[in-house]
Structures are given as C-alpha cells and as structure tokens.
C-alpha cells in the first residue's frame, strides 16, 4: 500500500492561535516554513515544537521573503493564523492561501473579533476557515463552527475553545482544499466589520452599567492588555470580577467608590453606574502576577478611577472656571 504524501505548506502564525495551527498542520501536512512578525513575544512552545521537527522559523521583515519562499519551495498552500498584514494580490496569485478567522464570517471581518463579540454582548463567537482573496476576509468558506459565549467566559477561555477546534479541524480542511474542495461562498450582502484592533484604551468608566464594565474586563484578560482603573494615581488592572446580583442599592455615592471588602476572601465591591461589581483579583503596576483585590485596596474609603493626570486636568479646568467668574464679576462692577 502506497503511503499518502503529505502536501507542503507554509504557515504565517502570530498571536495566541499560531501554535494550535502548527500542531494541526504538522499532523497532516509537511510544514516547510513558519513566518512570524518581528515584534511578537517569543513563542517558546511553538519554537520548541518546530525545532523538534526541523521546521525553520523566521521573522517576516518584508513580504518579499514570503514571495521568495513560495517561488523556491512551491508549497501547495500558505496557511494564515493570527497574522494581520495584508497580502497583496500579486503574491496571492502565486499560491493557494487559506486563512483562519475567529468569527462567523461574513460577520465581524477584520481583527480582534472575539474581544468585540464579548464587549458587544454577542451570544456566540466562532471560527471560520476560508480561501483568501484580495477582499478583506472574503473568499469561500471551507469550514465554520459557532460556540456560545457564557456569562463567565473571557477572551482567554474563548480562545482556548476556538484553538481546540482549530487544532482538530485545520489540517484536514487544508488537505481537502489542496485536493480541490472550493467551499461555499459568503453572504456578502450581510457582511459586517469589527473595529479592526483590540481596544487600546481599556480604562474602566465606573459610571457605565455593571454589565458593560464586566464585558470590558472579560474581553481584555491575558494575553491581552487588561481593563484598568486607577488607585492613588497608579494604574490597576482588574484581572477578574463579576456583577454582584444581590447588591443593595446605594444612593448619592460616586461610581468607583469601594462599598465593601473582605480581607479573608480577598474581594472588594465597587459601585458602578447602576449597581455593584465584585473584584476578585487585580494586577498592580509593576507586578507580574494578579493578587487578591482586598490585599491592594485597603479601605472602603478608596475611590477608583482618577489618575494624577485626570486630577491635574480637573484642577486646571476648575481654576480656569474660577478665573472666568472673577473676570465676569469685575466686568459687572
């Protein structure tokens, strides 16, 4: 019996999905090159896996590096997983390109879709594997699967579940596409686009509703930068929290005020625009690991949310306002 030859593929892989993509491809294909962006953190597991299988890993400084590898190795496909550079049409024309996209295309084309699905209160997230064409996240769908977003899901837990699906399915999908499967066309009349990036200003506005704040926190858990607030002028990342559904009503207190804490259990309760959020763990400035919120926030007299810069701006604005009133008073006299 003749052993089936494994097709040669090139992998463009960055971020939290690349290692799962590599494992899946290596099971059914011969990965001849991995490219990563030069500004990405060291992916020790991916590099160790690749080294054990003699798969070269290189930083992609210029797209002509990819063009050269395609010309020299003539892969059956280039597979993209968590890679945010636009591949120009002249390079797409050289080879079959297949992309892994973490949304239910044609909805949420663009980047950071799992983050925004949580922020926007979507009931589902998903994975789509599709052929690449010059249109952003266009091309026929080769595979698609939805997952539900639960009340306690974070971007990290959703990535874990989506990575598991990718690892189980990607290699087989790529082999079928190389063998001639063309997939199904997307419903472009109902396409939608995400913001295109992870929220770069994840500062918590405590005047927002509790659910809104909770979704922001869950959408930015590691490896993403984290939703943050300020305590005594220092940035404080909220690592884990949840709405307190049985909280009493507080009247006349400023959102961001600590209204309860438990040193023994580690949590603190923070007033929001319409309720209370219970914070379980936080990441103070210059700390590597989260710790109990009550170990950092030592008093119910504390109020979260104002940085020193915010306070200075408010003082300056108040001084300007007072000066204007003094001028008005002098003019009337």
Short mmCIF file of C-alpha atoms in Angstrom, two decimals:
data_model
loop_
_atom_site.label_atom_id
_atom_site.label_comp_id
_atom_site.label_asym_id
_atom_site.label_seq_id
_atom_site.Cartn_x
_atom_site.Cartn_y
_atom_site.Cartn_z
CA UNK A 1 0.00 0.00 0.00
CA UNK A 2 1.42 3.39 -1.04
CA UNK A 3 1.74 5.90 1.76
CA UNK A 4 -0.10 9.15 1.09
CA UNK A 5 2.30 12.04 0.50
CA UNK A 6 1.82 14.99 2.79
CA UNK A 7 1.45 18.34 0.98
CA UNK A 8 3.96 21.10 1.64
CA UNK A 9 2.58 24.20 3.37
CA UNK A 10 3.93 27.50 4.71
CA UNK A 11 2.47 28.90 7.94
CA UNK A 12 2.12 32.58 8.82
CA UNK A 13 1.46 32.50 12.56
CA UNK A 14 1.37 35.13 15.27
CA UNK A 15 -0.51 35.65 18.50
CA UNK A 16 -2.46 33.12 20.55
CA UNK A 17 -3.64 30.90 17.65
CA UNK A 18 -0.38 30.07 15.87
CA UNK A 19 0.73 27.10 17.98
CA UNK A 20 -2.61 25.31 17.63
CA UNK A 21 -2.44 25.90 13.87
CA UNK A 22 1.08 24.45 13.70
CA UNK A 23 0.16 21.30 15.63
CA UNK A 24 -2.85 20.70 13.39
CA UNK A 25 -0.93 21.22 10.16
CA UNK A 26 2.04 19.12 11.26
CA UNK A 27 -0.27 16.13 11.76
CA UNK A 28 -1.40 16.07 8.11
CA UNK A 29 0.98 18.28 6.11
CA UNK A 30 4.68 18.98 5.80
CA UNK A 31 5.27 22.46 7.17
CA UNK A 32 8.30 23.78 5.28
CA UNK A 33 8.46 27.30 6.77
CA UNK A 34 6.95 29.34 9.59
CA UNK A 35 6.93 33.13 9.43
CA UNK A 36 6.23 35.39 12.41
CA UNK A 37 6.23 39.16 12.85
CA UNK A 38 9.44 40.57 14.32
CA UNK A 39 7.68 42.45 17.13
CA UNK A 40 5.90 39.42 18.59
CA UNK A 41 6.84 37.99 22.00
CA UNK A 42 8.92 34.84 21.99
CA UNK A 43 6.69 31.80 21.46
CA UNK A 44 8.79 29.19 23.24
CA UNK A 45 6.35 26.29 22.81
CA UNK A 46 5.89 26.94 19.09
CA UNK A 47 9.64 27.26 18.54
CA UNK A 48 10.42 24.10 20.53
CA UNK A 49 7.79 22.16 18.58
CA UNK A 50 9.18 23.44 15.27
CA UNK A 51 12.80 22.76 16.24
CA UNK A 52 11.99 19.14 17.15
CA UNK A 53 10.63 18.68 13.61
CA UNK A 54 13.31 20.69 11.78
CA UNK A 55 10.80 23.34 10.69
CA UNK A 56 12.51 26.69 10.12
CA UNK A 57 11.02 29.69 11.92
CA UNK A 58 11.85 33.17 10.63
CA UNK A 59 10.82 36.73 11.28
CA UNK A 60 8.91 38.19 8.36
CA UNK A 61 10.54 41.58 7.85
CA UNK A 62 9.31 42.08 4.28
CA UNK A 63 6.66 40.35 2.22
CA UNK A 64 9.22 39.62 -0.49
CA UNK A 65 10.59 36.96 1.92
CA UNK A 66 7.27 35.14 1.58
CA UNK A 67 7.33 35.61 -2.19
CA UNK A 68 10.83 34.09 -2.35
CA UNK A 69 9.86 31.04 -0.26
CA UNK A 70 6.82 30.40 -2.45
CA UNK A 71 9.00 30.58 -5.56
CA UNK A 72 11.66 28.26 -4.09
CA UNK A 73 9.55 25.71 -2.19
CA UNK A 74 6.37 25.80 -4.30
CA UNK A 75 4.06 24.92 -1.38
CA UNK A 76 0.59 23.57 -2.04
CA UNK A 77 -0.81 26.26 0.26
CA UNK A 78 0.10 29.13 2.56
CA UNK A 79 -1.92 28.99 5.78
CA UNK A 80 -2.54 32.13 7.83
CA UNK A 81 -3.42 32.10 11.54
CA UNK A 82 -3.30 35.32 13.62
CA UNK A 83 -1.36 37.30 11.04
CA UNK A 84 -2.52 40.87 10.48
CA UNK A 85 -0.56 42.02 7.44
CA UNK A 86 -2.41 42.41 4.15
CA UNK A 87 -1.09 40.07 1.47
CA UNK A 88 -1.07 41.93 -1.89
CA UNK A 89 -2.87 40.41 -4.90
CA UNK A 90 0.36 39.70 -6.80
CA UNK A 91 1.51 37.38 -4.00
CA UNK A 92 -1.93 35.80 -3.54
CA UNK A 93 -1.80 34.88 -7.22
CA UNK A 94 1.31 32.73 -6.68
CA UNK A 95 -0.26 30.07 -4.49
CA UNK A 96 -3.41 28.90 -2.69
CA UNK A 97 -3.87 30.91 0.54
CA UNK A 98 -6.07 29.70 3.40
CA UNK A 99 -6.93 31.85 6.43
CA UNK A 100 -8.17 31.01 9.94
CA UNK A 101 -10.50 33.72 11.21
CA UNK A 102 -12.08 33.76 14.67
CA UNK A 103 -15.58 34.96 13.82
CA UNK A 104 -18.60 33.65 11.97
CA UNK A 105 -17.89 35.21 8.58
CA UNK A 106 -19.17 37.29 6.92
CA UNK A 107 -19.87 38.87 10.33
CA UNK A 108 -17.01 40.60 12.14
CA UNK A 109 -14.50 40.82 9.37
CA UNK A 110 -11.25 42.43 10.49
CA UNK A 111 -9.31 41.93 13.73
CA UNK A 112 -9.98 41.47 17.45
CA UNK A 113 -13.36 39.90 16.79
CA UNK A 114 -13.52 37.72 19.90
CA UNK A 115 -12.79 40.76 22.06
CA UNK A 116 -15.51 42.81 20.40
CA UNK A 117 -18.02 39.95 20.47
CA UNK A 118 -17.73 39.97 24.28
CA UNK A 119 -17.81 43.77 24.54
CA UNK A 120 -20.90 43.97 22.32
CA UNK A 121 -22.74 41.24 24.25
CA UNK A 122 -22.93 38.79 21.36
CA UNK A 123 -24.39 35.36 22.22
CA UNK A 124 -21.88 33.48 20.06
CA UNK A 125 -18.34 33.57 18.73
CA UNK A 126 -16.91 31.23 16.13
CA UNK A 127 -14.18 30.06 13.79
CA UNK A 128 -14.14 30.29 10.01
CA UNK A 129 -11.54 28.77 7.70
CA UNK A 130 -11.68 30.28 4.23
CA UNK A 131 -9.85 30.77 0.97
CA UNK A 132 -8.08 34.11 0.74
CA UNK A 133 -8.93 36.65 -1.95
CA UNK A 134 -7.96 40.34 -2.17
CA UNK A 135 -11.23 41.32 -0.42
CA UNK A 136 -10.76 41.60 3.38
CA UNK A 137 -11.68 38.24 4.95
CA UNK A 138 -13.54 37.33 1.78
CA UNK A 139 -13.24 34.07 -0.12
CA UNK A 140 -15.20 30.85 0.04
CA UNK A 141 -15.81 29.23 3.43
CA UNK A 142 -14.12 25.86 3.86
CA UNK A 143 -15.22 25.31 7.47
CA UNK A 144 -17.20 27.14 10.12
CA UNK A 145 -18.32 26.40 13.67
CA UNK A 146 -20.03 28.52 16.32
CA UNK A 147 -19.53 28.46 20.09
CA UNK A 148 -21.70 30.08 22.75
CA UNK A 149 -20.44 32.96 24.90
CA UNK A 150 -21.36 32.32 28.52
CA UNK A 151 -21.78 34.89 31.27
CA UNK A 152 -18.39 33.97 32.74
CA UNK A 153 -16.47 33.49 29.51
CA UNK A 154 -13.38 35.61 28.97
CA UNK A 155 -11.46 36.24 25.77
CA UNK A 156 -8.89 33.75 27.08
CA UNK A 157 -11.43 30.97 27.65
CA UNK A 158 -12.99 31.56 24.23
CA UNK A 159 -9.58 31.45 22.53
CA UNK A 160 -8.86 28.16 24.31
CA UNK A 161 -12.07 26.65 22.94
CA UNK A 162 -11.56 28.05 19.45
CA UNK A 163 -7.93 26.92 19.40
CA UNK A 164 -9.09 23.39 20.24
CA UNK A 165 -11.46 23.45 17.27
CA UNK A 166 -8.72 24.83 15.02
CA UNK A 167 -6.27 22.12 16.09
CA UNK A 168 -8.85 19.41 15.45
CA UNK A 169 -10.03 20.70 12.06
CA UNK A 170 -7.43 22.85 10.29
CA UNK A 171 -5.09 20.17 8.93
CA UNK A 172 -7.93 18.18 7.39
CA UNK A 173 -9.57 21.28 5.94
CA UNK A 174 -6.29 22.36 4.31
CA UNK A 175 -5.76 18.90 2.79
CA UNK A 176 -9.30 18.90 1.36
CA UNK A 177 -8.79 22.37 -0.12
CA UNK A 178 -5.48 21.32 -1.68
CA UNK A 179 -7.30 18.30 -3.14
CA UNK A 180 -9.78 20.59 -4.87
CA UNK A 181 -12.55 21.45 -2.40
CA UNK A 182 -13.71 25.02 -3.12
CA UNK A 183 -16.05 25.55 -0.18
CA UNK A 184 -19.15 27.75 -0.20
CA UNK A 185 -19.48 31.44 -0.95
CA UNK A 186 -20.05 34.00 1.79
CA UNK A 187 -23.26 36.02 2.00
CA UNK A 188 -21.59 39.36 1.28
CA UNK A 189 -24.92 41.22 1.49
CA UNK A 190 -24.84 40.66 5.26
CA UNK A 191 -21.15 41.27 5.89
CA UNK A 192 -20.16 43.32 8.93
CA UNK A 193 -16.83 44.68 10.07
CA UNK A 194 -15.25 44.88 13.50
CA UNK A 195 -13.22 47.77 14.84
CA UNK A 196 -10.05 46.18 13.45
CA UNK A 197 -7.99 46.16 16.65
CA UNK A 198 -8.07 45.31 20.32
CA UNK A 199 -9.39 48.25 22.38
CA UNK A 200 -6.21 50.22 23.08
CA UNK A 201 -7.88 52.30 25.78
CA UNK A 202 -9.26 49.75 28.20
CA UNK A 203 -9.80 52.23 31.03
CA UNK A 204 -12.90 51.47 33.07
CA UNK A 205 -15.56 54.15 33.30
CA UNK A 206 -17.26 53.33 36.60
CA UNK A 207 -20.27 55.41 35.59
CA UNK A 208 -21.14 52.78 32.96
CA UNK A 209 -23.61 49.97 33.74
CA UNK A 210 -22.21 46.97 35.62
CA UNK A 211 -22.70 44.57 32.70
CA UNK A 212 -20.83 46.91 30.34
CA UNK A 213 -17.85 47.10 32.71
CA UNK A 214 -17.92 43.33 33.25
CA UNK A 215 -17.81 42.68 29.48
CA UNK A 216 -14.87 45.06 29.05
CA UNK A 217 -12.92 43.25 31.78
CA UNK A 218 -13.69 39.82 30.33
CA UNK A 219 -12.72 40.96 26.82
CA UNK A 220 -9.20 42.01 27.81
CA UNK A 221 -7.88 39.20 30.01
CA UNK A 222 -4.30 37.96 29.30
CA UNK A 223 -2.66 37.65 26.83
CA UNK A 224 -4.48 40.90 26.05
CA UNK A 225 -3.52 44.06 27.97
CA UNK A 226 -6.31 44.07 30.57
CA UNK A 227 -9.03 46.56 31.52
CA UNK A 228 -7.68 49.05 34.04
CA UNK A 229 -8.60 51.73 36.53
CA UNK A 230 -6.55 53.95 38.87
CA UNK A 231 -5.92 53.79 42.61
CA UNK A 232 -3.94 56.58 44.29
CA UNK A 233 -2.80 57.74 40.88
CA UNK A 234 -1.40 54.33 39.88
CA UNK A 235 -2.77 52.10 37.13
CA UNK A 236 -4.53 49.00 38.42
CA UNK A 237 -5.54 46.19 36.03
CA UNK A 238 -8.68 44.28 37.00
CA UNK A 239 -7.87 40.62 36.41
CA UNK A 240 -11.17 39.04 37.47
CA UNK A 241 -14.55 40.35 38.57
CA UNK A 242 -18.27 39.73 38.21
CA UNK A 243 -21.50 41.68 38.78
CA UNK A 244 -22.95 41.34 42.25
CA UNK A 245 -26.57 40.49 41.55
CA UNK A 246 -27.73 40.68 45.19
CA UNK A 247 -26.15 44.08 45.92
CA UNK A 248 -28.16 46.67 47.86
CA UNK A 249 -28.97 50.00 46.23
CA UNK A 250 -26.61 52.86 47.01
CA UNK A 251 -27.89 56.42 46.69
CA UNK A 252 -25.73 59.52 46.50
CA UNK A 253 -22.36 57.76 46.22
CA UNK A 254 -19.91 58.35 43.40
CA UNK A 255 -19.30 55.43 40.97
CA UNK A 256 -15.89 53.93 41.62
CA UNK A 257 -16.29 54.11 45.42
CA UNK A 258 -15.45 50.96 47.34
CA UNK A 259 -18.61 49.90 49.19
CA UNK A 260 -17.43 46.63 50.71
CA UNK A 261 -14.39 44.40 51.10
CA UNK A 262 -13.47 41.04 52.59
CA UNK A 263 -9.80 40.67 53.63
CA UNK A 264 -10.36 36.96 54.37
CA UNK A 265 -11.88 36.18 50.95
CA UNK A 266 -9.92 38.80 49.04
CA UNK A 267 -12.73 40.59 47.18
CA UNK A 268 -13.86 44.21 47.14
CA UNK A 269 -17.18 45.64 45.93
CA UNK A 270 -17.07 48.70 43.67
CA UNK A 271 -20.02 50.98 42.93
CA UNK A 272 -20.89 51.28 39.22
CA UNK A 273 -23.36 53.41 37.32
CA UNK A 274 -26.25 51.09 38.11
CA UNK A 275 -25.06 48.54 40.66
CA UNK A 276 -22.02 46.86 42.18
CA UNK A 277 -19.12 44.96 40.64
CA UNK A 278 -17.24 42.49 42.85
CA UNK A 279 -13.50 42.49 42.05
CA UNK A 280 -11.66 39.30 42.97
CA UNK A 281 -8.12 39.89 41.71
CA UNK A 282 -6.10 42.79 40.37
CA UNK A 283 -2.69 43.39 38.83
CA UNK A 284 -0.96 46.43 40.34
CA UNK A 285 1.59 48.46 38.40
CA UNK A 286 4.97 46.74 38.02
CA UNK A 287 3.55 43.40 39.19
CA UNK A 288 3.88 40.18 37.21
CA UNK A 289 1.02 38.22 38.77
CA UNK A 290 -2.51 39.08 39.91
CA UNK A 291 -3.26 39.22 43.62
CA UNK A 292 -6.38 39.46 45.77
CA UNK A 293 -8.14 42.79 45.30
CA UNK A 294 -8.53 43.33 49.06
CA UNK A 295 -4.76 42.99 49.56
CA UNK A 296 -4.25 46.08 47.35
CA UNK A 297 -7.35 48.11 48.18
CA UNK A 298 -7.13 48.51 51.93
CA UNK A 299 -10.12 50.71 52.75
CA UNK A 300 -13.74 51.28 51.83
CA UNK A 301 -12.88 54.99 51.75
CA UNK A 302 -10.98 54.48 48.49
CA UNK A 303 -12.38 55.64 45.16
CA UNK A 304 -11.18 54.12 41.89
CA UNK A 305 -10.84 55.74 38.52
CA UNK A 306 -8.92 59.00 38.76
CA UNK A 307 -5.28 59.20 37.72
CA UNK A 308 -3.00 62.05 38.78
CA UNK A 309 -3.23 63.43 35.24
CA UNK A 310 -7.03 63.41 35.44
CA UNK A 311 -6.92 65.27 38.75
CA UNK A 312 -4.48 67.87 37.39
CA UNK A 313 -6.69 68.42 34.36
CA UNK A 314 -9.73 68.90 36.58
CA UNK A 315 -7.85 71.30 38.84
CA UNK A 316 -6.72 73.34 35.83
CA UNK A 317 -10.26 73.36 34.43
CA UNK A 318 -11.61 74.48 37.81
CA UNK A 319 -9.01 77.24 38.07
CA UNK A 320 -9.89 78.43 34.56
CA UNK A 321 -13.56 78.44 35.50
CA UNK A 322 -12.89 80.44 38.67
CA UNK A 323 -10.77 82.94 36.71
CA UNK A 324 -13.60 83.38 34.21
CA UNK A 325 -16.09 84.03 37.00
CA UNK A 326 -13.74 86.58 38.58
CA UNK A 327 -13.42 88.39 35.24
CA UNK A 328 -17.20 88.38 34.81
CA UNK A 329 -17.66 89.76 38.33
CA UNK A 330 -15.11 92.56 37.71
CA UNK A 331 -16.79 93.47 34.42
CA UNK A 332 -20.18 93.75 36.11
CA UNK A 333 -18.77 96.02 38.81
#
